[in-house]
XYZ file of C-alpha atoms in Angstrom:
555
model
C 250.084 200.999 -85.131
C 248.086 198.920 -87.614
C 244.622 197.839 -86.527
C 242.572 194.875 -87.680
C 240.381 196.975 -89.960
C 243.456 198.599 -91.535
C 245.007 195.218 -92.254
C 241.716 193.958 -93.668
C 241.385 196.986 -95.950
C 245.060 196.764 -96.926
C 244.656 193.194 -98.188
C 241.525 194.173 -100.122
C 243.361 197.174 -101.602
C 246.307 194.982 -102.629
C 243.927 192.497 -104.245
C 242.140 195.255 -106.157
C 245.417 196.729 -107.371
C 246.616 193.504 -108.971
C 243.139 192.774 -110.321
C 243.160 196.150 -112.056
C 246.566 195.378 -113.553
C 246.183 191.638 -114.123
C 246.618 191.831 -117.898
C 249.675 194.050 -117.543
C 251.300 191.338 -115.408
C 250.159 188.579 -117.768
C 251.767 190.388 -120.699
C 255.156 190.155 -118.997
C 255.160 186.359 -119.391
C 258.078 185.519 -121.635
C 257.328 181.925 -122.603
C 255.234 182.094 -125.793
C 252.965 179.102 -125.141
C 249.593 179.601 -123.457
C 250.175 179.252 -119.735
C 248.449 179.856 -116.410
C 249.335 183.554 -116.599
C 251.049 184.975 -113.546
C 248.707 187.937 -113.159
C 245.663 185.698 -113.284
C 247.060 183.214 -110.773
C 248.228 185.876 -108.307
C 245.031 187.915 -108.523
C 242.845 184.836 -108.069
C 244.945 183.733 -105.110
C 244.694 186.991 -103.195
C 241.057 187.662 -104.125
C 240.204 184.287 -102.613
C 240.821 186.005 -99.290
C 238.292 188.791 -99.953
C 235.319 186.526 -99.362
C 236.868 185.383 -96.084
C 237.461 188.995 -95.045
C 233.832 189.903 -95.700
C 232.874 188.078 -92.515
C 235.444 189.990 -90.437
C 233.741 192.852 -88.524
C 235.263 196.330 -88.580
C 236.158 196.084 -84.902
C 238.124 192.855 -85.313
C 241.680 192.567 -84.042
C 244.680 191.938 -86.250
C 244.673 188.359 -84.966
C 241.077 187.784 -86.001
C 241.825 189.294 -89.404
C 244.835 187.097 -90.179
C 242.941 184.002 -89.012
C 240.457 184.765 -91.778
C 242.610 185.712 -94.747
C 245.871 183.748 -94.338
C 244.232 180.267 -94.520
C 242.046 181.517 -97.398
C 245.170 182.542 -99.320
C 246.628 179.079 -98.936
C 243.444 177.310 -99.975
C 242.938 179.610 -102.941
C 246.547 179.444 -104.158
C 246.849 178.784 -107.893
C 250.009 178.203 -109.853
C 253.528 178.575 -108.530
C 253.254 182.357 -108.236
C 250.027 182.055 -106.257
C 251.509 179.475 -103.891
C 254.587 181.632 -103.272
C 252.324 184.624 -102.637
C 250.323 182.680 -100.048
C 253.522 181.554 -98.311
C 254.832 185.129 -98.104
C 251.897 185.984 -95.837
C 252.348 182.931 -93.631
C 254.399 184.902 -91.132
C 251.370 187.107 -90.496
C 249.486 184.062 -89.297
C 252.373 182.825 -87.147
C 253.174 186.106 -85.390
C 249.829 187.906 -85.271
C 247.272 185.260 -84.308
C 246.792 186.776 -80.842
C 247.625 190.413 -81.638
C 245.295 193.381 -81.128
C 247.436 195.710 -83.255
C 250.913 195.532 -84.817
C 253.702 198.018 -85.487
C 256.130 198.332 -88.373
C 258.744 196.037 -86.846
C 256.086 193.355 -86.429
C 255.129 193.633 -90.095
C 258.708 193.275 -91.283
C 259.440 190.349 -88.957
C 256.355 188.596 -90.295
C 257.393 189.296 -93.893
C 260.864 187.912 -93.123
C 259.320 184.629 -91.944
C 257.319 184.456 -95.173
C 260.342 185.158 -97.378
C 262.384 182.421 -95.727
C 259.470 179.987 -95.972
C 259.012 180.799 -99.668
C 262.679 180.175 -100.446
C 262.450 176.921 -98.518
C 259.364 175.809 -100.416
C 261.030 176.089 -103.827
C 263.345 173.205 -104.680
C 265.727 175.348 -106.725
C 265.149 179.037 -105.949
C 265.945 181.231 -108.934
C 267.123 184.809 -108.454
C 265.501 187.370 -110.698
C 262.008 186.165 -109.786
C 259.363 187.265 -107.263
C 261.463 185.545 -104.595
C 264.216 188.090 -105.181
C 261.743 190.962 -105.108
C 260.290 189.796 -101.782
C 263.709 189.173 -100.228
C 265.251 192.488 -101.245
C 262.123 194.387 -100.174
C 262.319 192.767 -96.753
C 266.073 193.358 -96.408
C 265.671 197.064 -97.179
C 262.952 197.384 -94.552
C 265.060 195.481 -92.011
C 267.856 198.007 -92.449
C 265.397 200.856 -92.129
C 263.754 199.586 -88.942
C 266.982 200.160 -87.038
C 266.084 203.855 -87.229
C 262.278 203.828 -87.173
C 259.594 201.246 -86.417
C 256.695 203.269 -87.817
C 254.471 200.959 -89.925
C 253.813 203.457 -92.705
C 257.494 204.326 -93.036
C 258.648 200.691 -93.043
C 255.988 199.429 -95.470
C 256.968 202.329 -97.716
C 260.514 200.961 -97.595
C 259.134 197.523 -98.518
C 257.515 199.031 -101.598
C 260.624 200.986 -102.570
C 262.792 197.921 -102.091
C 260.415 195.775 -104.123
C 260.416 198.167 -107.084
C 264.212 198.560 -106.926
C 264.561 194.782 -106.952
C 262.099 194.493 -109.833
C 264.249 196.796 -111.944
C 267.270 194.506 -111.650
C 265.459 191.206 -112.294
C 266.518 191.321 -115.988
C 270.161 191.561 -114.889
C 269.759 188.482 -112.695
C 267.780 186.415 -115.193
C 269.172 186.687 -118.765
C 265.977 185.374 -120.364
C 264.138 188.430 -118.987
C 266.778 190.774 -120.341
C 266.594 189.215 -123.777
C 262.833 189.615 -123.813
C 263.096 193.178 -122.525
C 260.771 192.668 -119.558
C 260.883 192.493 -115.765
C 259.712 189.449 -113.819
C 255.928 189.047 -113.934
C 255.591 187.619 -110.423
C 257.776 190.379 -109.041
C 255.618 193.003 -110.710
C 252.502 191.420 -109.252
C 254.033 191.471 -105.780
C 254.910 195.174 -106.137
C 251.297 195.934 -107.034
C 249.989 194.090 -103.978
C 252.463 195.785 -101.618
C 251.606 199.149 -103.193
C 247.882 198.563 -102.693
C 248.465 197.771 -99.024
C 250.554 200.930 -98.545
C 247.675 203.042 -99.840
C 245.639 201.990 -96.801
C 248.486 202.161 -94.273
C 249.530 205.622 -95.463
C 246.324 207.351 -96.557
C 243.592 205.032 -95.266
C 242.511 204.744 -98.900
C 241.450 201.450 -100.500
C 242.383 201.211 -104.166
C 239.054 200.491 -105.811
C 238.490 197.673 -108.263
C 237.564 199.233 -111.613
C 236.417 196.131 -113.490
C 233.279 194.004 -113.389
C 232.485 193.053 -109.789
C 231.602 189.555 -110.981
C 235.266 189.064 -111.908
C 236.328 189.149 -108.246
C 234.924 185.696 -107.600
C 235.084 184.367 -111.148
C 237.337 181.501 -112.133
C 238.789 183.006 -115.272
C 241.893 180.822 -115.010
C 239.532 178.080 -116.096
C 238.602 180.083 -119.206
C 237.491 178.332 -122.358
C 240.298 176.514 -124.046
C 238.534 177.028 -127.340
C 238.843 180.783 -126.902
C 242.622 180.370 -126.913
C 242.311 179.436 -130.573
C 240.193 182.413 -131.656
C 243.147 184.068 -133.316
C 243.775 180.927 -135.403
C 240.758 181.951 -137.537
C 242.448 184.200 -140.076
C 239.291 185.068 -141.996
C 235.855 185.678 -140.525
C 233.405 184.286 -143.067
C 233.000 180.756 -144.362
C 231.428 181.303 -147.771
C 229.934 178.487 -149.837
C 227.921 178.625 -153.038
C 226.903 176.557 -156.019
C 226.720 178.175 -159.449
C 224.748 176.751 -162.353
C 227.105 177.150 -165.274
C 226.113 179.612 -167.952
C 226.686 178.290 -171.445
C 227.617 181.823 -172.442
C 230.484 182.040 -169.918
C 233.890 181.411 -171.467
C 235.917 182.006 -168.246
C 237.997 179.079 -167.031
C 237.281 177.723 -163.540
C 241.011 177.901 -162.778
C 240.702 181.686 -162.999
C 237.972 181.648 -160.329
C 240.197 179.606 -158.007
C 243.110 182.009 -158.503
C 240.960 185.062 -157.713
C 239.472 183.473 -154.603
C 242.938 182.596 -153.314
C 243.808 186.278 -153.418
C 240.964 187.201 -151.051
C 240.975 184.244 -148.657
C 242.142 180.740 -147.825
C 240.796 177.173 -147.583
C 239.698 177.539 -151.205
C 237.940 174.535 -152.742
C 236.502 174.726 -156.259
C 234.842 171.620 -157.731
C 233.122 171.658 -161.100
C 231.513 169.546 -163.786
C 229.670 170.407 -166.965
C 226.629 171.761 -165.106
C 227.699 173.318 -161.799
C 230.614 174.882 -159.914
C 230.766 174.312 -156.150
C 232.879 176.760 -154.135
C 234.133 176.955 -150.533
C 236.313 179.832 -149.296
C 237.207 181.574 -146.013
C 237.360 185.309 -146.566
C 236.841 188.724 -145.021
C 234.764 189.795 -148.033
C 232.006 187.323 -148.930
C 230.554 189.868 -151.347
C 233.737 189.833 -153.397
C 233.678 186.033 -153.514
C 230.057 186.067 -154.688
C 230.895 188.773 -157.219
C 233.521 186.487 -158.735
C 231.204 183.483 -158.667
C 228.260 185.130 -160.431
C 230.440 185.745 -163.473
C 230.088 182.017 -164.199
C 226.293 181.755 -164.013
C 223.317 181.821 -161.617
C 223.524 180.916 -157.950
C 221.695 177.754 -156.945
C 222.659 178.018 -153.260
C 224.549 180.528 -151.129
C 225.669 180.157 -147.484
C 227.748 182.629 -145.463
C 228.646 181.893 -141.817
C 230.583 183.983 -139.308
C 233.194 181.526 -138.041
C 234.471 183.801 -135.271
C 230.976 184.230 -133.854
C 230.391 180.474 -134.028
C 233.704 179.936 -132.299
C 232.884 182.531 -129.646
C 229.603 180.798 -128.875
C 231.309 177.419 -128.678
C 233.974 178.946 -126.423
C 231.323 180.382 -124.116
C 229.605 177.005 -123.830
C 232.923 175.366 -123.045
C 233.665 178.045 -120.428
C 230.314 177.460 -118.773
C 230.976 173.727 -118.771
C 234.396 174.205 -117.174
C 232.964 176.508 -114.512
C 230.266 173.962 -113.727
C 232.819 171.203 -113.373
C 235.310 173.154 -111.304
C 233.287 175.629 -109.295
C 229.693 174.540 -108.908
C 230.203 170.847 -108.297
C 231.349 170.254 -104.744
C 233.111 166.958 -104.045
C 231.809 165.401 -100.855
C 234.362 164.117 -98.373
C 234.413 160.326 -97.904
C 235.583 158.159 -95.070
C 238.955 156.468 -95.857
C 237.829 152.836 -96.147
C 240.243 151.302 -98.659
C 244.010 151.284 -98.458
C 245.046 153.236 -101.577
C 243.476 155.838 -103.848
C 244.563 158.084 -106.724
C 243.836 161.708 -107.690
C 244.964 163.205 -110.992
C 244.676 166.568 -112.743
C 243.744 166.457 -116.419
C 241.964 168.460 -119.116
C 239.853 167.071 -121.926
C 237.142 164.422 -121.720
C 239.309 161.774 -123.358
C 242.280 162.403 -121.061
C 240.015 162.441 -118.007
C 238.556 159.085 -119.044
C 242.076 157.746 -119.596
C 242.997 158.446 -115.970
C 239.712 157.033 -114.719
C 240.411 153.855 -116.698
C 243.808 153.688 -114.999
C 242.053 153.585 -111.623
C 241.896 157.217 -110.487
C 239.166 157.822 -107.931
C 238.923 161.540 -108.692
C 240.156 163.478 -111.721
C 240.216 167.263 -111.312
C 239.656 169.206 -114.486
C 242.718 171.384 -115.005
C 246.104 171.773 -116.632
C 247.807 174.448 -118.714
C 245.972 177.788 -118.300
C 243.656 176.002 -115.844
C 245.442 175.656 -112.511
C 243.185 174.201 -109.795
C 243.480 175.781 -106.378
C 244.949 174.110 -103.326
C 241.407 174.005 -101.948
C 240.077 172.116 -104.982
C 242.942 169.613 -104.782
C 242.312 169.183 -101.050
C 238.631 168.635 -101.756
C 239.489 165.940 -104.320
C 241.784 164.166 -101.865
C 239.103 164.195 -99.183
C 236.625 162.782 -101.721
C 238.925 159.807 -102.254
C 237.937 157.067 -99.768
C 241.458 155.830 -99.081
C 243.937 155.821 -96.204
C 246.802 156.690 -98.576
C 246.128 159.010 -101.520
C 248.595 159.547 -104.345
C 248.196 162.830 -106.251
C 249.455 163.354 -109.805
C 249.485 167.091 -110.760
C 250.605 166.414 -114.359
C 251.728 170.023 -114.792
C 254.738 171.801 -113.317
C 252.623 174.834 -112.406
C 250.270 172.736 -110.261
C 252.841 170.804 -108.219
C 253.292 173.481 -105.546
C 249.547 173.923 -105.100
C 249.232 170.169 -104.632
C 252.080 170.085 -102.128
C 250.368 172.721 -99.978
C 247.375 170.406 -99.545
C 249.434 167.861 -97.584
C 249.452 169.943 -94.393
C 245.714 170.604 -94.642
C 244.696 166.945 -94.360
C 244.928 165.059 -91.076
C 242.919 161.845 -91.458
C 244.832 160.206 -94.332
C 248.320 160.071 -95.810
C 248.822 162.217 -98.892
C 251.721 161.579 -101.278
C 252.344 164.035 -104.097
C 254.033 162.415 -107.089
C 255.371 165.520 -108.901
C 254.489 164.538 -112.462
C 254.838 167.402 -114.936
C 252.939 165.976 -117.913
C 250.006 163.717 -118.701
C 252.248 160.922 -120.081
C 254.337 161.007 -116.902
C 251.207 160.734 -114.770
C 249.809 157.812 -116.746
C 253.099 155.915 -116.670
C 253.515 156.567 -112.940
C 250.078 155.162 -112.095
C 250.701 152.068 -114.203
C 253.873 151.373 -112.238
C 252.041 151.129 -108.901
C 252.782 147.833 -107.128
C 250.431 146.741 -104.340
C 253.187 144.585 -102.828
C 255.367 147.627 -102.164
C 255.110 150.224 -99.375
C 253.805 153.737 -99.968
C 257.193 155.459 -100.048
C 258.698 152.709 -102.183
C 255.842 153.134 -104.624
C 256.273 156.906 -104.667
C 259.952 156.528 -105.533
C 259.233 153.889 -108.178
C 256.498 156.023 -109.734
C 258.761 159.043 -109.918
C 261.540 156.978 -111.485
C 259.121 155.585 -114.078
C 257.818 159.059 -114.869
C 261.349 160.366 -115.377
C 261.941 157.809 -118.126
C 258.964 158.952 -120.195
C 259.643 161.458 -122.964
C 256.816 163.952 -123.497
C 256.212 165.861 -126.687
C 253.664 168.647 -126.937
C 252.341 170.451 -129.984
C 250.742 173.763 -129.103
C 250.507 177.286 -130.482
C 252.170 180.619 -129.752
C 249.960 182.860 -127.659
C 252.022 185.945 -128.455
C 254.866 187.269 -130.609
C 258.110 186.444 -128.881
C 261.808 185.816 -129.189
C 262.584 182.756 -127.139
C 265.419 180.205 -127.054
C 266.841 181.671 -130.252
C 263.522 181.489 -132.122
C 261.629 184.467 -133.489
C 258.062 183.400 -132.954
C 254.893 184.904 -134.334
C 251.520 184.642 -132.642
C 249.694 181.439 -133.718
C 252.869 179.674 -134.882
C 252.755 175.963 -134.107
C 255.299 175.127 -131.398
C 256.915 171.756 -130.705
C 258.125 171.118 -127.155
C 260.114 168.168 -125.857
C 259.843 167.793 -122.071
C 258.973 171.485 -121.861
C 261.848 172.673 -124.064
C 261.005 174.458 -127.294
C 262.618 172.583 -130.193
C 261.147 174.211 -133.278
C 258.229 176.143 -134.748
C 256.054 175.093 -137.664
C 252.924 176.148 -139.496
C 251.122 172.807 -139.489
C 250.315 170.738 -136.358
C 250.448 167.408 -138.230
C 253.916 168.067 -139.628
C 255.027 169.302 -136.224
C 253.749 166.144 -134.492
C 255.512 163.877 -136.958
C 258.816 165.763 -136.855
C 258.777 166.039 -133.068
C 258.142 162.315 -132.652
C 261.033 161.656 -135.022
C 263.302 163.592 -132.656
C 262.003 161.748 -129.575
C 262.181 158.124 -130.713
C 265.259 155.914 -130.518
C 266.043 152.312 -131.388
C 264.954 151.369 -127.867
C 261.517 152.981 -128.156
C 258.780 150.463 -127.409
C 255.600 152.475 -127.008
C 254.325 155.682 -128.595
C 251.010 157.250 -127.617
C 249.484 160.090 -129.617
C 246.828 161.972 -127.669
C 245.072 164.357 -130.029
C 243.202 167.377 -128.805
C 240.120 169.352 -129.712
C 240.477 170.938 -133.114
C 242.295 167.890 -134.499
C 240.057 165.571 -136.507
C 240.270 161.776 -136.408
C 241.459 161.874 -140.015
C 244.298 164.247 -139.140
C 245.291 162.096 -136.177
C 245.304 158.974 -138.355
C 247.475 160.784 -140.887
C 249.977 161.677 -138.183
C 250.014 158.072 -136.944
C 250.564 156.649 -140.435
C 253.410 159.052 -141.141
C 255.071 158.209 -137.817
C 254.745 154.473 -138.523
C 256.760 154.978 -141.701
C 259.551 156.541 -139.635
C 259.877 153.592 -137.273
C 262.680 151.126 -137.831
C 261.542 148.765 -135.101
C 258.327 147.206 -133.884
C 257.322 150.017 -131.544
C 253.614 150.041 -130.775
C 251.654 153.210 -131.588
C 248.404 153.989 -129.805
C 246.021 156.760 -130.807
C 243.906 158.396 -128.077
C 241.204 161.007 -128.623
C 242.026 163.230 -125.658
C 239.916 166.280 -126.623
C 242.363 168.322 -124.540
C 242.557 172.098 -124.973
C 245.728 174.047 -125.743
C 247.696 171.076 -127.070
C 246.995 169.807 -130.587
C 248.971 166.690 -129.663
C 250.486 165.236 -126.506
C 253.042 162.585 -127.417
C 254.287 159.917 -125.037
C 257.445 157.995 -125.940
C 258.576 155.090 -123.759
């Protein structure tokens, strides 16, 4: 029999096991763009239950234990994988709420309820994912419990079944096979089940080997600037001015050629008296050695760009943590009829949604998936009887949908927008003369007509959709589909827009992110204007969003 303390320790052990292997799971992600990272989302989801379990005394029953950690899982769910994970444990809450102890058959029956609920929660269940791993693990244990209902034996069968299923995920999902990996969510689930078995079988909690502060940290909301660290090819920005020596007969062109061999971003400007140089290099000394051949230095400046970027990234991370973790949104009484909640990243994009009438804008998006609890908090902070929620990212939709059942004093309608342009267009289509469901349908229809282009970067080397992609390549996506890779974000934005526009295009919005200057954005706009053969209106918005150099809306 499994006691309350054993179940408590099993959940903690499972959480520690995936935390220890979070990066291993993240590395299995096959899509090359920066994303929420399956290992991060699953580990954050299950570790959200650890704090709840801390208040459970050692003598607690199984029922008291599940009443603590199952709701915490739901509220802490992040990303699709995290939501599915929380649903898989829902059967524990349904069957064990009044139980002192449970046996193996009870565990498997509860897991079966969770598996069925998870399949039901996904609109189009895909085999070869963590759903398959959970289902096949449960089916193996169900066959085994006809012979033995011992908890240790049956949960061992769950683990064996999960790993067997994981091995065949590449055969069920061709994209996994092509990438040569197993499903990331499935691997994460195996680690959690394995951590639980360690307690059931040996009464041994797998210890967390990282920094204890990471258990409660919100590293899914990590600095977006840090995602671009690897874009800095050379470490040192080196600038100097040389007073020309009348004795030097070397041509300045020769200096430019030599600097180009040791770095990039080379700028050499000269007149009869001075030579001004700018270069990014790994060897500032070599650059200075070349420069001094032309005369005496008047000024010299060497800056470590990676260190500057790291410091800026840390400040941004602290800002994100303050916004998302430290600031609690107070619940408000639903006084008005209608309110809006949106998810967005970047000061400019956040302000855009506020200008459109959103009561609350949660900071989040790609790589930054807000939890169900944070979305619920935002809804409760909206003083309206009916609240429309716009996730604006496909990996946040499920988390948002879970919040509906948690709120009793107002109507919550999730409009499943997958991009920022879809969310903006949907809000604009709201009609106060229509009913709530009519509006929801109209908003969704409007969103479906918006074409979204995204210019981002490759987070890893990959072979995807027929493309051989190198880390830091510029990627152009149309409605989430990778169309081509480039080396320059401006060229990519122009060429992607060219593919999205038609003769019927009326409006184009270019939302440019952090790292893109106003001058670069204006250049992109001017080049796109030359492509247009009609009177389509182009609007430029400084979004300051992370991850995406450009978000392009075509209507």
